[in-house]
Tab-separated table of C-alpha atoms and ligand atoms in Angstrom:
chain	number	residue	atom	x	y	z
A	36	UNK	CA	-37.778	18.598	26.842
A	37	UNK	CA	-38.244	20.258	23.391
A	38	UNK	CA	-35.265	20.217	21.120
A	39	UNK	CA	-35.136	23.351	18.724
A	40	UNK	CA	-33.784	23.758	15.422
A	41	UNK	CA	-30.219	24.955	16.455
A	42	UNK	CA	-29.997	21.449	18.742
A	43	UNK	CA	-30.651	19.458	15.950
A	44	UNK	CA	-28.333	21.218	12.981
A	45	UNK	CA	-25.497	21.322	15.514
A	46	UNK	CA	-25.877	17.622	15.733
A	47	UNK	CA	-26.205	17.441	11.872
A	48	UNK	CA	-22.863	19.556	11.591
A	49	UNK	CA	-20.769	17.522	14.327
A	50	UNK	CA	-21.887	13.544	12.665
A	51	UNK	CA	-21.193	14.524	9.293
A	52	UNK	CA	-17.983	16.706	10.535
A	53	UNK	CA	-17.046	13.400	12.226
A	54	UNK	CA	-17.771	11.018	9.230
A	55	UNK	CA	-15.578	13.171	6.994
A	56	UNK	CA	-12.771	12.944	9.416
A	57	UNK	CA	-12.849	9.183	9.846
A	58	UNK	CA	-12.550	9.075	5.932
A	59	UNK	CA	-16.642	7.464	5.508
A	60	UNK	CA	-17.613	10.695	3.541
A	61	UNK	CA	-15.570	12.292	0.211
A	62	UNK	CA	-17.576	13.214	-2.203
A	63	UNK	CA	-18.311	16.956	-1.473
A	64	UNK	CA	-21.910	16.671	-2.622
A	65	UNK	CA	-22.824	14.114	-0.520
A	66	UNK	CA	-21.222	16.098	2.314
A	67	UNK	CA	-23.655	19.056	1.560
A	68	UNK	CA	-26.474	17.355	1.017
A	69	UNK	CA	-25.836	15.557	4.337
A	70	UNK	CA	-25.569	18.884	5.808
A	71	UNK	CA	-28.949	20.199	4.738
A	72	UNK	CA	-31.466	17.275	5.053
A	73	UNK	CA	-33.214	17.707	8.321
A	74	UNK	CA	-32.808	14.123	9.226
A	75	UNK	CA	-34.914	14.395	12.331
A	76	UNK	CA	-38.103	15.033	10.031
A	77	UNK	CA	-37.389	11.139	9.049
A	78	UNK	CA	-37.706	9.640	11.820
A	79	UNK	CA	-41.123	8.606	14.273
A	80	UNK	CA	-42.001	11.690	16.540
A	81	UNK	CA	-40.917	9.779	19.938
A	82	UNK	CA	-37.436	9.537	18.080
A	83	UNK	CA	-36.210	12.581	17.403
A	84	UNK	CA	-34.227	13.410	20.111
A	85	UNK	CA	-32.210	10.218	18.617
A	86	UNK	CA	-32.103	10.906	14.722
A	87	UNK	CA	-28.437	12.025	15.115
A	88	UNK	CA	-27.273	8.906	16.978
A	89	UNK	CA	-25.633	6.855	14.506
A	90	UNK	CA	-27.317	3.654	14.631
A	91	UNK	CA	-30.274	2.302	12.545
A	92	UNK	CA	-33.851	3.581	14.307
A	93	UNK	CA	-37.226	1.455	14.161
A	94	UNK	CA	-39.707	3.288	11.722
A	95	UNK	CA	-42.351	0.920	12.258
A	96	UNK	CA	-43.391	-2.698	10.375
A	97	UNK	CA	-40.392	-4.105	11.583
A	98	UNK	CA	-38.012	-1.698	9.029
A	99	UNK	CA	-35.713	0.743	9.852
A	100	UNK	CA	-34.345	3.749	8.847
A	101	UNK	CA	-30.393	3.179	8.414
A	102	UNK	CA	-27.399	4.558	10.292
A	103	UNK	CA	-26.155	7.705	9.225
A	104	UNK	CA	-22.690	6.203	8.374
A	105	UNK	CA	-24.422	3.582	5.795
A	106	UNK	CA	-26.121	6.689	4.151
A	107	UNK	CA	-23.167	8.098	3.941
A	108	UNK	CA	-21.005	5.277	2.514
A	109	UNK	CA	-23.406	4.088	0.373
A	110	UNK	CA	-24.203	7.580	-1.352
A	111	UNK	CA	-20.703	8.632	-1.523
A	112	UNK	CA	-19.983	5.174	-3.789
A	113	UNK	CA	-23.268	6.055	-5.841
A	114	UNK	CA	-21.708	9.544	-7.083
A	115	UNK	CA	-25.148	11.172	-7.636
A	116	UNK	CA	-24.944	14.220	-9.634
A	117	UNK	CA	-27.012	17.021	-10.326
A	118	UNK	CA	-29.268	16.424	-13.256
A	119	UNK	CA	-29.140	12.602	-12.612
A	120	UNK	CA	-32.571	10.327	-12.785
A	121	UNK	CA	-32.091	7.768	-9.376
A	122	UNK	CA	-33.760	4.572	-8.754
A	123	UNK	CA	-33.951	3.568	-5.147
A	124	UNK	CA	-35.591	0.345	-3.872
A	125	UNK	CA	-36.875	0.599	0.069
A	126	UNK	CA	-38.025	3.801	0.469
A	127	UNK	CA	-38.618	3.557	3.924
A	128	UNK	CA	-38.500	7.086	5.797
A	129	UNK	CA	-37.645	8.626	3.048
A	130	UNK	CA	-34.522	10.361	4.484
A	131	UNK	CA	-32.422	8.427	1.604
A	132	UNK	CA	-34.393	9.745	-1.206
A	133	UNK	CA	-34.196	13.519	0.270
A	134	UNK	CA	-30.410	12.916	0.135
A	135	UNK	CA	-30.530	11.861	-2.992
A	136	UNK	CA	-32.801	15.114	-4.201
A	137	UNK	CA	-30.554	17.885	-2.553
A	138	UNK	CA	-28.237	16.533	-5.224
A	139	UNK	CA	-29.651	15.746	-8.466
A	140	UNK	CA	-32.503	17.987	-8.018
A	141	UNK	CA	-31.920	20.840	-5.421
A	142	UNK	CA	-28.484	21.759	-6.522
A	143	UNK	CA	-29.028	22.591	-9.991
A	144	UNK	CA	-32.852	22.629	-10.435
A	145	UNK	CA	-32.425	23.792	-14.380
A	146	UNK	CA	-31.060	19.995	-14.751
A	147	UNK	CA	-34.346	18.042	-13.698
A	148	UNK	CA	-33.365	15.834	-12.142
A	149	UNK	CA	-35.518	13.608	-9.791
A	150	UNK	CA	-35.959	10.274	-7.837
A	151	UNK	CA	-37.717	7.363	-8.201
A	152	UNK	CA	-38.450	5.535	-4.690
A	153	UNK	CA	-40.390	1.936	-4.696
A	154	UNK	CA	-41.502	0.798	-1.277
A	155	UNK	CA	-43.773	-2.539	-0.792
A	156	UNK	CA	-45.074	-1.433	2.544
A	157	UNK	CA	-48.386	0.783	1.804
A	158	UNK	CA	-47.952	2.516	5.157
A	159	UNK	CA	-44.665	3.114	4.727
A	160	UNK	CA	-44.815	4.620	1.564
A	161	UNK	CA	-47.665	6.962	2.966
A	162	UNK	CA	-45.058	7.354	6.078
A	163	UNK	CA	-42.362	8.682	3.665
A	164	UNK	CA	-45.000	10.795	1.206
A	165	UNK	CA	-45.248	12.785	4.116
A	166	UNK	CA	-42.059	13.281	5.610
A	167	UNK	CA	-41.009	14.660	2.360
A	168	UNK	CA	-44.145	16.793	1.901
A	169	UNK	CA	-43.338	18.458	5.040
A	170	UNK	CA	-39.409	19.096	3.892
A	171	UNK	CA	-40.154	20.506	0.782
A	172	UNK	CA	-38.557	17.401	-0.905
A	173	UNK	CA	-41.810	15.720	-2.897
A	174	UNK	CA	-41.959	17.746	-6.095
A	175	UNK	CA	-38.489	16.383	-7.250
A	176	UNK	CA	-39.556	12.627	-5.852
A	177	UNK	CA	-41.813	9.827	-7.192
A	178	UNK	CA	-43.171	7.421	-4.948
A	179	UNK	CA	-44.153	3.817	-6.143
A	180	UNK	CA	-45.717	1.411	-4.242
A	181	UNK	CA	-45.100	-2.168	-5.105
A	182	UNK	CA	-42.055	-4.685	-5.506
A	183	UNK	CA	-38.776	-2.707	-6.113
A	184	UNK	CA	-36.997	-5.953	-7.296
A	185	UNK	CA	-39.064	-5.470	-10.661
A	186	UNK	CA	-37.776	-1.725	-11.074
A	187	UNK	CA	-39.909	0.980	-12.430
A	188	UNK	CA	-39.504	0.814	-15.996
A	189	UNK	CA	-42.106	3.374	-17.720
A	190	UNK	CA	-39.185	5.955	-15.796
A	191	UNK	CA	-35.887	3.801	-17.114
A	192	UNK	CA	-33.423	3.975	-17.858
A	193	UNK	CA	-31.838	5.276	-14.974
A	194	UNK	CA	-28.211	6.715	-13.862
A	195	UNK	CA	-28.246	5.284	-10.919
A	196	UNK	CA	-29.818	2.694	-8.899
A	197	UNK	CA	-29.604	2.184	-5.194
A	198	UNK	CA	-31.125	-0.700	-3.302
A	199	UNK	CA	-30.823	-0.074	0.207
A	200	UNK	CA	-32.379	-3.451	1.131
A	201	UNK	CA	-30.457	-6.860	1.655
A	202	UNK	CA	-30.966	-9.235	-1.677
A	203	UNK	CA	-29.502	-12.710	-2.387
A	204	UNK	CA	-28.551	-11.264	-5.546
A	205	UNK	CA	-28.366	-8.434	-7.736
A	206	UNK	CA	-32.250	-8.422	-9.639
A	207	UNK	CA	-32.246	-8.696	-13.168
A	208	UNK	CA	-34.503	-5.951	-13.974
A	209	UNK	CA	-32.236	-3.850	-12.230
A	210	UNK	CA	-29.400	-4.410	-14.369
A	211	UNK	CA	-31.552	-4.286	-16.885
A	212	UNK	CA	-32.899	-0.643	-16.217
A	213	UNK	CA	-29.396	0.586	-15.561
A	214	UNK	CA	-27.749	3.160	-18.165
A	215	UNK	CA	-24.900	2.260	-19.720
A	216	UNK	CA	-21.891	4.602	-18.064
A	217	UNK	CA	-24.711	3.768	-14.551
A	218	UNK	CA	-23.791	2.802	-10.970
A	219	UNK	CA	-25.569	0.332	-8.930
A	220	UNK	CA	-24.946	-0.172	-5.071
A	221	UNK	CA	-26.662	-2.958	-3.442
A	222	UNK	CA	-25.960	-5.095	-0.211
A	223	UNK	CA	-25.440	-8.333	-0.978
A	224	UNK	CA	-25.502	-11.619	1.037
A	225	UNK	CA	-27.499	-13.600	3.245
A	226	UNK	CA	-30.642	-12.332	4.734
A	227	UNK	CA	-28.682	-11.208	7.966
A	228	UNK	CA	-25.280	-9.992	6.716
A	229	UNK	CA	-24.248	-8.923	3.468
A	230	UNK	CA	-21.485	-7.074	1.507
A	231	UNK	CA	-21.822	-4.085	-0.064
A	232	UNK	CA	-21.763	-4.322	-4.296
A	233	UNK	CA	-20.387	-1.548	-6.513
A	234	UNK	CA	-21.764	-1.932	-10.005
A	235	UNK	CA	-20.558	-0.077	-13.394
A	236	UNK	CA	-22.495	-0.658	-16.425
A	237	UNK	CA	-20.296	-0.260	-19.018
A	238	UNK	CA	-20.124	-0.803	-23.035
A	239	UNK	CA	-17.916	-3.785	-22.033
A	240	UNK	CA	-20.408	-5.386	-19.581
A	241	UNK	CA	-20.495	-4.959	-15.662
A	242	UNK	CA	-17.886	-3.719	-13.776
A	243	UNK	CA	-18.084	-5.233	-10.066
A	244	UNK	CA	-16.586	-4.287	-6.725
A	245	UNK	CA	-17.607	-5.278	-3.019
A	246	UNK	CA	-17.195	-2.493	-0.304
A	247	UNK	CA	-17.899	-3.063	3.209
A	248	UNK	CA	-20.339	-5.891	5.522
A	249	UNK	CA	-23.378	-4.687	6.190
A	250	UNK	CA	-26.612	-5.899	7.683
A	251	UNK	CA	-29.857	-4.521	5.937
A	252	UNK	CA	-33.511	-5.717	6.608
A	253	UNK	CA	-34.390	-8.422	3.463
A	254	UNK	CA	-35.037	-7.419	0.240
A	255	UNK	CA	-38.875	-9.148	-0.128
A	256	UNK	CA	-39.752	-9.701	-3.814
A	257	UNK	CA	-39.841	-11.704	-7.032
A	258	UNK	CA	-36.175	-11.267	-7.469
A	259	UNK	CA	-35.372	-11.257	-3.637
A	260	UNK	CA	-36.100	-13.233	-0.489
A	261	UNK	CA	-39.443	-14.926	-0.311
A	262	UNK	CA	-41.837	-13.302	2.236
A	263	UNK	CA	-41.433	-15.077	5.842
A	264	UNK	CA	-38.402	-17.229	4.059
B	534	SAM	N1	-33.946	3.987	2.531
B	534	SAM	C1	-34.752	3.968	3.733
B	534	SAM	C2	-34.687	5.253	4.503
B	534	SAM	O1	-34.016	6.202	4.068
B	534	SAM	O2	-35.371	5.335	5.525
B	534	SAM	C3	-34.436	2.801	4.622
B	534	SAM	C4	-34.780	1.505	4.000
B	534	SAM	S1	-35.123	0.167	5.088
B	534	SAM	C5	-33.537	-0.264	5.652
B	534	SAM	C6	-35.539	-1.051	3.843
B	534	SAM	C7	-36.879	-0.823	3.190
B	534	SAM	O3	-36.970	-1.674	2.056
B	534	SAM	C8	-38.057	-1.179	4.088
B	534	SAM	O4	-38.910	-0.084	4.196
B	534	SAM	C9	-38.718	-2.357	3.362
B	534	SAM	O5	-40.109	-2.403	3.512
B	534	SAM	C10	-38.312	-2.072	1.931
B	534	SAM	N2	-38.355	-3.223	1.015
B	534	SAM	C11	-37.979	-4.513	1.202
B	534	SAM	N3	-38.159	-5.229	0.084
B	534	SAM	C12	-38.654	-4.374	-0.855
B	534	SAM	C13	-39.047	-4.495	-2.221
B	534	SAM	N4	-38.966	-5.637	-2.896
B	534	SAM	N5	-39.504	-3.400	-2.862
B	534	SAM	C14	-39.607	-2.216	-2.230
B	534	SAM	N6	-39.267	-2.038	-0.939
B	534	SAM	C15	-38.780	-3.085	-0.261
């Protein structure tokens, strides 16, 4: 069977319709840009008649793309805003960062802003590059290939950093290439289960609150798990 277009946005309209309504998504931009990212362009081609299931799906190398409902939550506590410049660690499928452009970049283009993604996985990376070719997403994206734990700093600062990887704790460079008046979010905890961290970088220092358990593949890097640890 060959799903069309109209399948797949009505399935786009009645998960984020249902993730407002069980209180998950507030922010209205994240709502939109929920609402507009083609989601099943993300995923492997065998897949698609499952993007809109909201559960994480296998995109190959043992990593996943995550559950609609951890986008959701975890972009609504970012606050992106048009014009912002966003780190993300664990580009993946690349369905995060196209979020992440509708908003900074897409919604007010005259602001410029544009995302940063770091992935470790070569494929991957070459995975994503191409998913967001084929949305119209990779002008306003920049795709690094290498360990996310270190940041990107010929780009930093940034206004906001998402890590959407499990670490063991939050990576100093991280903080480091944070603007002051940033957010952070990052899962935190073991390399199975972990809580989600809110970070504020303020004049003060950091500002820190935990959100909900999670369970994100390992963060592998210099500042995260060890490889096959
Ligand atoms: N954000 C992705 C998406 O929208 O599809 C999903 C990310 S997936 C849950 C986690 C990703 O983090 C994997 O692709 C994994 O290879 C990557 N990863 C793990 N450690 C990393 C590191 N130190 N630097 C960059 N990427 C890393």
């Amino acid at each position: 069977m060959v799903y069309g277009l109209q399948y797949f946005e009505k399935q786009r309209e009645m998960i984020v319709d249902y993730l407002v309504m069980e209180g998950y998504l507030t922010d209205q931009y994240v709502i939109e840009a929920l609402k507009r990212v083609p989601r099943e362009e993300f995923v492997p081609e065998n897949l698609r008649k499952y993007a809109y299931l909201d559960q994480p799906l296998p995109i190959g190398y043992g990593q996943t793309i995550s559950a609609i409902h951890m986008v959701a939550i975890m972009t609504n506590e970012l606050k992106p805003r048009p014009g912002d410049k966003v780190l993300e660690i664990g580009t993946g499928s690349g369905y995060q960062a196209a979020v992440l452009v509708e908003i900074v970049a897409k919604m007010n283009p005259e602001r410029r802003g544009y995302v940063v993604t770091i992935e470790r996985i070569p494929e991957l990376a070459e995975f994503a590059r191409r998913n967001l070719e084929k949305t119209g997403y990779i002008d306003y994206v920049k795709i690094i290939v290498g360990d996310g734990t270190l940041g990107y700093q010929p780009d930093a600062p940034y206004d906001k950093i998402i890590v959407t990887a499990g670490a063991p704790d939050v990576p100093e460079p991280l903080i480091q290439q944070l603007k002051t008046g940033g957010r952070m979010v990052i899962p935190v905890g073991n390399r199975f289960i972990q809580k989600l961290l809110i970070i504020d970088k303020t004049e003060n220092g950091l500002s820190k609150k935990w959100g909900i358990e999670c369970m994100f593949v390992p963060l592998i890097g210099k500042y995260g798990w060890r490889d096959g640890e």
